[in-house]
Short mmCIF file of C-alpha atoms in Angstrom, two decimals:
data_model
loop_
_atom_site.label_atom_id
_atom_site.label_comp_id
_atom_site.label_asym_id
_atom_site.label_seq_id
_atom_site.Cartn_x
_atom_site.Cartn_y
_atom_site.Cartn_z
CA MET K 2 0.00 0.00 0.00
CA ALA K 3 2.85 2.37 0.80
CA MET K 4 4.38 1.73 -2.63
CA TRP K 5 1.26 2.73 -4.56
CA ARG K 6 0.73 5.77 -2.33
CA ALA K 7 4.18 7.02 -3.32
CA ALA K 8 3.47 6.40 -7.00
CA ALA K 9 0.08 8.06 -6.71
CA GLY K 10 1.59 11.12 -5.11
CA GLN K 11 4.11 11.58 -7.95
CA LEU K 12 1.51 11.22 -10.70
CA LEU K 13 -1.58 12.73 -9.19
CA GLY K 14 -0.87 16.40 -9.73
CA ARG K 15 -0.32 15.90 -13.46
CA ALA K 16 -3.10 13.38 -13.84
CA LEU K 17 -5.82 15.41 -12.16
CA THR K 18 -5.25 18.31 -14.54
CA SER K 19 -5.79 16.07 -17.57
CA ARG K 20 -8.50 13.79 -16.24
CA ALA K 21 -11.07 15.74 -14.28
CA ALA K 22 -13.25 13.80 -11.87
CA HIS K 23 -16.34 15.30 -13.49
CA THR K 24 -17.04 17.09 -16.73
CA SER K 25 -19.87 19.04 -18.28
CA ALA K 26 -18.57 19.75 -21.77
CA GLY K 27 -19.16 17.91 -25.03
CA SER K 28 -20.35 14.56 -26.28
CA LYS K 29 -18.97 11.57 -24.41
CA LYS K 30 -18.16 8.02 -25.48
CA ILE K 31 -19.46 5.54 -22.94
CA VAL K 32 -18.69 1.82 -23.05
CA GLY K 33 -20.63 -0.77 -21.07
CA VAL K 34 -19.47 -4.35 -20.51
CA PHE K 35 -22.23 -6.73 -19.40
CA TYR K 36 -23.11 -10.41 -19.73
CA LYS K 37 -25.07 -11.42 -22.83
CA GLY K 38 -28.79 -12.06 -22.40
CA GLY K 39 -29.12 -14.21 -25.52
CA GLU K 40 -32.37 -16.16 -25.76
CA TYR K 41 -33.46 -14.82 -22.35
CA ALA K 42 -33.08 -11.12 -23.18
CA ASP K 43 -36.67 -10.60 -24.31
CA LEU K 44 -38.38 -12.73 -21.66
CA ASN K 45 -38.56 -9.96 -19.07
CA PRO K 46 -38.79 -6.24 -19.89
CA ASN K 47 -36.95 -5.46 -16.63
CA PHE K 48 -33.97 -7.64 -17.56
CA VAL K 49 -31.75 -4.58 -17.98
CA GLY K 50 -28.45 -5.94 -16.67
CA CYS K 51 -27.51 -7.77 -19.88
CA VAL K 52 -25.95 -6.51 -23.10
CA GLU K 53 -29.33 -6.30 -24.79
CA GLY K 54 -30.91 -4.44 -21.87
CA ALA K 55 -27.90 -2.10 -21.65
CA LEU K 56 -29.12 -0.84 -18.23
CA GLY K 57 -32.11 0.72 -19.97
CA ILE K 58 -30.21 3.95 -20.62
CA ARG K 59 -29.36 3.79 -24.34
CA GLY K 60 -32.20 6.06 -25.49
CA TRP K 61 -31.51 8.56 -22.72
CA LEU K 62 -27.78 8.74 -23.49
CA GLU K 63 -28.21 9.00 -27.25
CA SER K 64 -30.89 11.69 -26.85
CA LYS K 65 -28.24 13.77 -25.11
CA GLY K 66 -25.78 13.28 -27.96
CA HIS K 67 -23.53 10.71 -26.31
CA SER K 68 -22.19 7.53 -27.89
CA TYR K 69 -22.97 4.27 -26.08
CA ILE K 70 -21.23 1.02 -27.00
CA VAL K 71 -22.26 -2.15 -25.16
CA THR K 72 -20.51 -5.51 -25.40
CA ASP K 73 -19.74 -8.74 -23.56
CA ASP K 74 -16.43 -9.17 -25.43
CA LYS K 75 -13.82 -8.05 -22.92
CA GLU K 76 -10.74 -10.28 -23.02
CA GLY K 77 -7.61 -9.88 -25.11
CA LEU K 78 -6.15 -7.39 -27.53
CA ASN K 79 -8.70 -8.22 -30.24
CA SER K 80 -11.75 -7.84 -28.01
CA GLU K 81 -14.49 -5.31 -28.69
CA LEU K 82 -13.62 -3.52 -25.44
CA GLU K 83 -10.00 -3.12 -26.49
CA LYS K 84 -11.07 -1.35 -29.71
CA HIS K 85 -12.66 1.46 -27.70
CA ILE K 86 -10.18 1.86 -24.84
CA GLU K 87 -8.13 4.68 -26.36
CA ASP K 88 -11.00 7.12 -26.90
CA MET K 89 -13.70 6.18 -24.36
CA HIS K 90 -14.54 8.67 -21.60
CA VAL K 91 -16.57 6.39 -19.32
CA LEU K 92 -16.41 2.63 -18.76
CA ILE K 93 -19.31 0.88 -17.03
CA THR K 94 -18.45 -2.59 -15.79
CA THR K 95 -20.16 -5.19 -13.62
CA PRO K 96 -18.90 -7.74 -11.07
CA PHE K 97 -21.00 -10.45 -12.75
CA HIS K 98 -19.06 -10.29 -16.02
CA PRO K 99 -16.06 -8.21 -15.00
CA ALA K 100 -13.94 -6.31 -17.47
CA TYR K 101 -10.52 -6.43 -15.82
CA VAL K 102 -9.24 -2.85 -15.93
CA THR K 103 -5.49 -3.27 -15.61
CA ALA K 104 -2.80 -0.63 -15.27
CA GLU K 105 -1.92 -1.31 -18.92
CA ARG K 106 -5.48 -0.61 -20.04
CA ILE K 107 -5.63 2.54 -17.94
CA LYS K 108 -2.41 3.78 -19.53
CA LYS K 109 -3.90 3.27 -23.01
CA ALA K 110 -7.16 5.03 -22.13
CA LYS K 111 -6.09 8.60 -22.84
CA ASN K 112 -9.60 10.07 -22.62
CA LEU K 113 -10.88 7.97 -19.72
CA GLU K 114 -12.31 9.97 -16.83
CA LEU K 115 -14.79 7.76 -15.04
CA LEU K 116 -15.09 4.06 -14.13
CA LEU K 117 -18.52 2.99 -12.91
CA THR K 118 -19.42 -0.39 -11.42
CA ALA K 119 -23.01 -1.44 -12.04
CA GLY K 120 -23.36 -3.18 -8.70
CA ILE K 121 -21.01 -3.47 -5.73
CA GLY K 122 -17.32 -4.38 -5.69
CA SER K 123 -14.71 -2.70 -7.86
CA ASP K 124 -11.78 -5.07 -7.34
CA HIS K 125 -11.74 -5.91 -11.08
CA ILE K 126 -10.15 -2.48 -11.47
CA ASP K 127 -6.51 -1.80 -10.61
CA LEU K 128 -7.48 0.80 -8.04
CA PRO K 129 -3.98 2.11 -7.25
CA ALA K 130 -3.40 2.64 -10.99
CA ALA K 131 -6.76 4.38 -11.30
CA ALA K 132 -5.91 6.63 -8.35
CA ALA K 133 -2.50 7.47 -9.77
CA ALA K 134 -4.09 8.36 -13.12
CA GLY K 135 -6.57 10.73 -11.48
CA LEU K 136 -9.61 8.68 -12.43
CA THR K 137 -12.85 8.60 -10.51
CA VAL K 138 -14.11 5.12 -9.62
CA ALA K 139 -17.61 4.71 -8.21
CA GLU K 140 -20.20 1.99 -7.67
CA VAL K 141 -23.88 1.81 -6.75
CA THR K 142 -23.46 1.24 -3.03
CA GLY K 143 -26.34 -0.68 -1.47
CA SER K 144 -27.91 -1.62 -4.79
CA ASN K 145 -27.76 -5.37 -4.28
CA THR K 146 -27.01 -5.89 -0.60
CA VAL K 147 -30.42 -7.43 0.12
CA SER K 148 -30.07 -9.69 -2.92
CA VAL K 149 -26.69 -11.04 -1.78
CA ALA K 150 -27.68 -11.47 1.87
CA GLU K 151 -30.79 -13.45 0.91
CA ASP K 152 -28.70 -15.63 -1.37
CA GLU K 153 -26.20 -16.33 1.42
CA LEU K 154 -28.99 -17.48 3.71
CA MET K 155 -30.32 -19.72 0.96
CA ARG K 156 -26.93 -21.37 0.42
CA ILE K 157 -26.48 -21.94 4.16
CA LEU K 158 -29.76 -23.85 4.22
CA ILE K 159 -29.06 -25.74 0.99
CA LEU K 160 -25.75 -27.02 2.35
CA LEU K 161 -26.87 -27.61 5.92
CA ARG K 162 -29.98 -29.59 4.91
CA ASN K 163 -28.07 -31.55 2.22
CA PHE K 164 -30.63 -30.39 -0.31
CA LEU K 165 -28.72 -30.87 -3.57
CA PRO K 166 -28.27 -34.69 -3.34
CA GLY K 167 -32.00 -34.96 -2.67
CA TYR K 168 -32.81 -32.88 -5.73
CA GLN K 169 -30.43 -34.94 -7.85
CA GLN K 170 -32.10 -38.15 -6.65
CA VAL K 171 -35.48 -36.91 -7.85
CA VAL K 172 -34.13 -35.85 -11.24
CA GLN K 173 -32.38 -39.20 -11.67
CA GLY K 174 -35.44 -41.24 -10.69
CA GLU K 175 -33.93 -42.45 -7.39
CA TRP K 176 -35.24 -42.56 -3.81
CA ASN K 177 -32.78 -42.98 -0.96
CA VAL K 178 -33.70 -41.07 2.21
CA ALA K 179 -30.63 -42.30 4.06
CA GLY K 180 -28.36 -40.89 1.37
CA ILE K 181 -29.59 -37.43 2.32
CA ALA K 182 -30.51 -37.67 5.99
CA HIS K 183 -27.13 -38.95 7.23
CA ARG K 184 -25.63 -35.46 6.86
CA ALA K 185 -28.63 -33.09 7.12
CA TYR K 186 -28.83 -30.69 10.07
CA ASP K 187 -31.02 -27.94 11.53
CA LEU K 188 -29.81 -24.35 11.47
CA GLU K 189 -31.19 -23.64 14.96
CA GLY K 190 -28.50 -23.71 17.62
CA LYS K 191 -25.59 -23.59 15.18
CA THR K 192 -22.85 -21.00 15.49
CA VAL K 193 -22.58 -18.78 12.43
CA GLY K 194 -19.71 -16.37 11.96
CA THR K 195 -19.44 -13.71 9.29
CA VAL K 196 -16.03 -12.44 8.23
CA GLY K 197 -17.00 -8.86 7.53
CA ALA K 198 -20.05 -7.06 8.88
CA GLY K 199 -20.63 -4.27 6.44
CA ARG K 200 -23.95 -3.72 4.71
CA ILE K 201 -24.32 -7.32 3.51
CA GLY K 202 -22.90 -8.90 6.66
CA ARG K 203 -25.29 -6.94 8.88
CA LEU K 204 -28.28 -7.85 6.72
CA LEU K 205 -27.32 -11.51 6.93
CA LEU K 206 -27.02 -11.37 10.71
CA GLN K 207 -30.46 -9.76 10.93
CA ARG K 208 -31.96 -12.49 8.77
CA LEU K 209 -30.32 -15.22 10.83
CA LYS K 210 -31.68 -13.98 14.14
CA PRO K 211 -35.11 -15.71 13.84
CA PHE K 212 -33.34 -19.05 13.37
CA ASN K 213 -32.01 -18.88 16.96
CA CYS K 214 -28.38 -19.23 15.97
CA ASN K 215 -25.30 -18.16 17.90
CA LEU K 216 -24.09 -15.18 15.85
CA LEU K 217 -20.49 -14.00 15.70
CA TYR K 218 -18.80 -11.46 13.49
CA HIS K 219 -15.26 -10.31 12.75
CA ASP K 220 -14.58 -6.93 11.19
CA ARG K 221 -12.08 -4.10 11.41
CA LEU K 222 -14.87 -2.00 12.94
CA ARG K 223 -17.60 -2.92 15.42
CA ILE K 224 -21.16 -2.37 14.34
CA ASN K 225 -23.43 0.03 16.20
CA PRO K 226 -23.78 -1.23 19.81
CA GLU K 227 -27.56 -0.84 19.74
CA LEU K 228 -27.82 -2.87 16.53
CA GLU K 229 -25.38 -5.42 17.94
CA ARG K 230 -27.65 -5.93 20.94
CA GLU K 231 -30.77 -6.03 18.77
CA ILE K 232 -29.32 -8.74 16.53
CA GLY K 233 -27.66 -10.59 19.38
CA ALA K 234 -24.32 -10.82 17.54
CA ARG K 235 -20.99 -10.95 19.35
CA PHE K 236 -17.89 -9.19 18.07
CA GLU K 237 -14.76 -11.31 17.64
CA GLU K 238 -11.63 -9.21 17.36
CA ASP K 239 -9.36 -12.19 16.60
CA LEU K 240 -10.36 -14.00 13.40
CA ASP K 241 -8.25 -17.05 14.19
CA ALA K 242 -10.00 -17.36 17.55
CA MET K 243 -13.44 -17.12 15.91
CA LEU K 244 -12.95 -19.70 13.17
CA PRO K 245 -12.87 -22.89 15.31
CA LYS K 246 -16.05 -21.79 17.13
CA CYS K 247 -18.15 -21.72 13.96
CA ASP K 248 -20.30 -24.40 12.36
CA ILE K 249 -20.88 -22.06 9.44
CA ILE K 250 -18.58 -19.31 8.14
CA VAL K 251 -19.75 -16.67 5.68
CA ILE K 252 -17.28 -14.47 3.82
CA ASN K 253 -18.45 -10.84 3.58
CA THR K 254 -15.21 -8.93 3.24
CA PRO K 255 -14.06 -7.00 0.14
CA LEU K 256 -11.17 -8.24 -1.96
CA THR K 257 -8.06 -6.20 -1.18
CA GLU K 258 -4.36 -6.98 -1.22
CA LYS K 259 -4.73 -7.90 2.46
CA THR K 260 -7.63 -10.33 1.90
CA ARG K 261 -6.45 -11.85 -1.39
CA GLY K 262 -5.78 -15.55 -0.72
CA MET K 263 -6.59 -15.02 2.99
CA PHE K 264 -8.29 -18.38 3.36
CA ASN K 265 -5.42 -20.68 2.52
CA LYS K 266 -4.65 -24.20 3.71
CA GLU K 267 -3.47 -22.99 7.12
CA LYS K 268 -6.49 -20.75 7.73
CA ILE K 269 -8.95 -23.47 6.67
CA ALA K 270 -7.19 -25.93 9.02
CA LYS K 271 -8.14 -23.67 11.94
CA MET K 272 -11.82 -24.23 11.20
CA LYS K 273 -13.93 -26.88 12.84
CA LYS K 274 -14.02 -30.21 10.99
CA GLY K 275 -17.31 -30.39 9.13
CA VAL K 276 -17.62 -26.62 8.73
CA ILE K 277 -19.79 -25.10 6.02
CA ILE K 278 -18.43 -22.10 4.14
CA VAL K 279 -20.46 -19.65 2.07
CA ASN K 280 -18.65 -17.06 -0.02
CA ASN K 281 -20.53 -14.53 -2.12
CA ALA K 282 -17.80 -11.90 -1.64
CA ARG K 283 -14.97 -12.65 -4.08
CA GLY K 284 -13.42 -15.93 -5.22
CA ALA K 285 -9.85 -14.68 -4.94
CA ILE K 286 -10.22 -14.31 -1.17
CA MET K 287 -9.95 -18.11 -1.09
CA ASP K 288 -7.04 -20.33 -2.06
CA THR K 289 -8.77 -22.26 -4.85
CA GLN K 290 -6.97 -25.56 -4.43
CA ALA K 291 -7.04 -25.41 -0.64
CA VAL K 292 -10.85 -25.19 -0.74
CA ALA K 293 -11.12 -28.08 -3.20
CA ASP K 294 -8.77 -30.23 -1.10
CA ALA K 295 -10.65 -29.45 2.13
CA CYS K 296 -13.97 -30.41 0.52
CA SER K 297 -12.46 -33.64 -0.82
CA SER K 298 -11.01 -34.58 2.58
CA GLY K 299 -14.26 -33.78 4.40
CA HIS K 300 -12.69 -31.12 6.61
CA VAL K 301 -15.10 -28.72 4.88
CA ALA K 302 -18.53 -30.36 4.76
CA GLY K 303 -19.85 -27.97 2.16
CA TYR K 304 -18.78 -24.91 0.21
CA GLY K 305 -21.24 -22.63 -1.55
CA GLY K 306 -21.13 -19.34 -3.35
CA ASP K 307 -21.31 -17.60 -6.69
CA VAL K 308 -17.90 -15.96 -6.96
CA TRP K 309 -14.90 -17.40 -8.76
CA PHE K 310 -11.51 -16.31 -9.97
CA PRO K 311 -11.29 -15.62 -12.79
CA GLN K 312 -14.79 -14.99 -14.10
CA PRO K 313 -16.23 -16.58 -16.12
CA ALA K 314 -14.72 -19.65 -14.47
CA PRO K 315 -12.80 -21.95 -16.84
CA LYS K 316 -14.29 -25.38 -17.50
CA ASP K 317 -11.46 -27.07 -15.58
CA HIS K 318 -11.86 -24.92 -12.44
CA PRO K 319 -11.55 -27.37 -9.50
CA TRP K 320 -14.59 -25.97 -7.71
CA ARG K 321 -16.80 -27.32 -10.48
CA TYR K 322 -15.85 -30.87 -9.57
CA MET K 323 -15.23 -30.88 -5.81
CA PRO K 324 -17.75 -32.77 -3.65
CA ASN K 325 -20.50 -31.16 -1.55
CA HIS K 326 -20.55 -27.78 -3.21
CA ALA K 327 -23.38 -25.37 -3.96
CA MET K 328 -21.69 -23.21 -6.56
CA THR K 329 -23.37 -21.21 -9.31
CA PRO K 330 -22.24 -18.52 -11.75
CA HIS K 331 -22.05 -15.03 -10.24
CA ILE K 332 -25.79 -14.36 -9.85
CA SER K 333 -26.59 -13.39 -6.26
CA GLY K 334 -26.44 -9.63 -6.82
CA THR K 335 -28.07 -9.51 -10.24
CA THR K 336 -31.68 -10.34 -9.49
CA ILE K 337 -34.18 -8.31 -11.50
CA ASP K 338 -34.80 -6.11 -8.45
CA ALA K 339 -31.06 -5.50 -8.05
CA GLN K 340 -30.64 -4.76 -11.76
CA LEU K 341 -33.28 -2.04 -11.60
CA ARG K 342 -31.56 -0.51 -8.56
CA TYR K 343 -28.05 -0.50 -9.98
CA ALA K 344 -29.26 0.66 -13.41
CA ALA K 345 -30.98 3.62 -11.73
CA GLY K 346 -27.82 4.31 -9.72
CA VAL K 347 -25.62 4.30 -12.81
CA LYS K 348 -28.01 6.66 -14.62
CA ASP K 349 -28.01 9.02 -11.64
CA MET K 350 -24.20 9.12 -11.50
CA LEU K 351 -23.91 9.65 -15.27
CA ASP K 352 -26.38 12.52 -15.03
CA ARG K 353 -24.35 14.07 -12.22
CA TYR K 354 -21.14 13.52 -14.21
CA PHE K 355 -22.56 15.33 -17.24
CA LYS K 356 -23.63 18.24 -15.00
CA GLY K 357 -20.32 18.38 -13.14
CA GLU K 358 -21.92 17.42 -9.82
CA ASP K 359 -20.57 15.18 -7.05
CA PHE K 360 -21.85 11.65 -6.53
CA PRO K 361 -23.31 10.40 -3.24
CA GLU K 362 -20.23 10.14 -1.03
CA GLN K 363 -20.74 6.47 -0.19
CA ASN K 364 -20.50 5.57 -3.90
CA TYR K 365 -16.89 6.70 -4.33
CA ILE K 366 -14.19 4.03 -4.47
CA VAL K 367 -11.50 6.35 -5.82
CA LYS K 368 -11.88 10.10 -5.54
CA GLU K 369 -9.16 12.67 -6.12
CA GLY K 370 -6.44 10.07 -5.84
CA GLN K 371 -7.68 8.52 -2.60
CA LEU K 372 -9.07 5.02 -2.13
CA ALA K 373 -12.16 4.36 -0.04
CA SER K 374 -11.32 3.07 3.44
CA GLN K 375 -12.44 -0.52 2.76
CA TYR K 376 -9.76 -0.84 0.05
CA GLN K 377 -6.93 0.64 2.11
#
């Protein structure tokens, strides 16, 4: 962190003069990178998070004289995204089909002023490089927190109740109650710990309260004491001390250089044998092979989530084939309700950008060369 701060300091004065955080002059070229809707694009008029839906803002942007290019082709020098990097002013990306904005791409993007994340989580962007270049990075804070928290609760129950083998039995024409019941458990009375208690972590804790669980949380900051008492959650300052207490561990921390690969073989070994892990935060927080090995050995009884590294996950990714998993593509934060919220948030920030106005403070990830606290 100290190294990038030094680099940022040397470059920032020059960069901020050439790349203003906001602008009000002229027609802008805006590029959006989203997943392709394909045959599903026309099935729901509110399906705005795909390429075809284009966040529902194409007509609005073009009516104001701006150019709007939308694609799902984001990888490599011959990709559609790469063709527009040099002269685009705004890039809209999404965690569900992330366009990896590297330092090399930022260097090429001579006109780039603004990077917007349609959703939450901007770790697909090289944030130190963006800060050093004087770019503004923002996301739609809060847009899909409910969506992700609900999904986490669902995956806890799916794994704890051994639901997936039962479903597979039905599909395959089988009937073997013992094959399911021998490792199915109630949620009541279990100890659940969340690593991270920000917006999503707090919502999860609130939703777990009616299940009469023992609730623990680890975070760099304690939540409001009144809310802590209301939820009945206990703060654990020492993560290593919390892990062996938990029957279920949920990852709710952002991906930073500090958390990248945090849950490696040694960290997983500190967990209780038979633990269930749910991770809808970021795949790179986990050591991929360590998770697969722990599931294969039975030390981890079940692993569920929707985040991988990289994304889309390659066909030979070991999490596809490890036992007792409840993995899906990255979907938890892109429900139709969430899409409408983050589309509205992107439109609001673009409107403010065109008018030269500030964004809601909580949306900034990089502003005037400084990273938001959760990424420091």
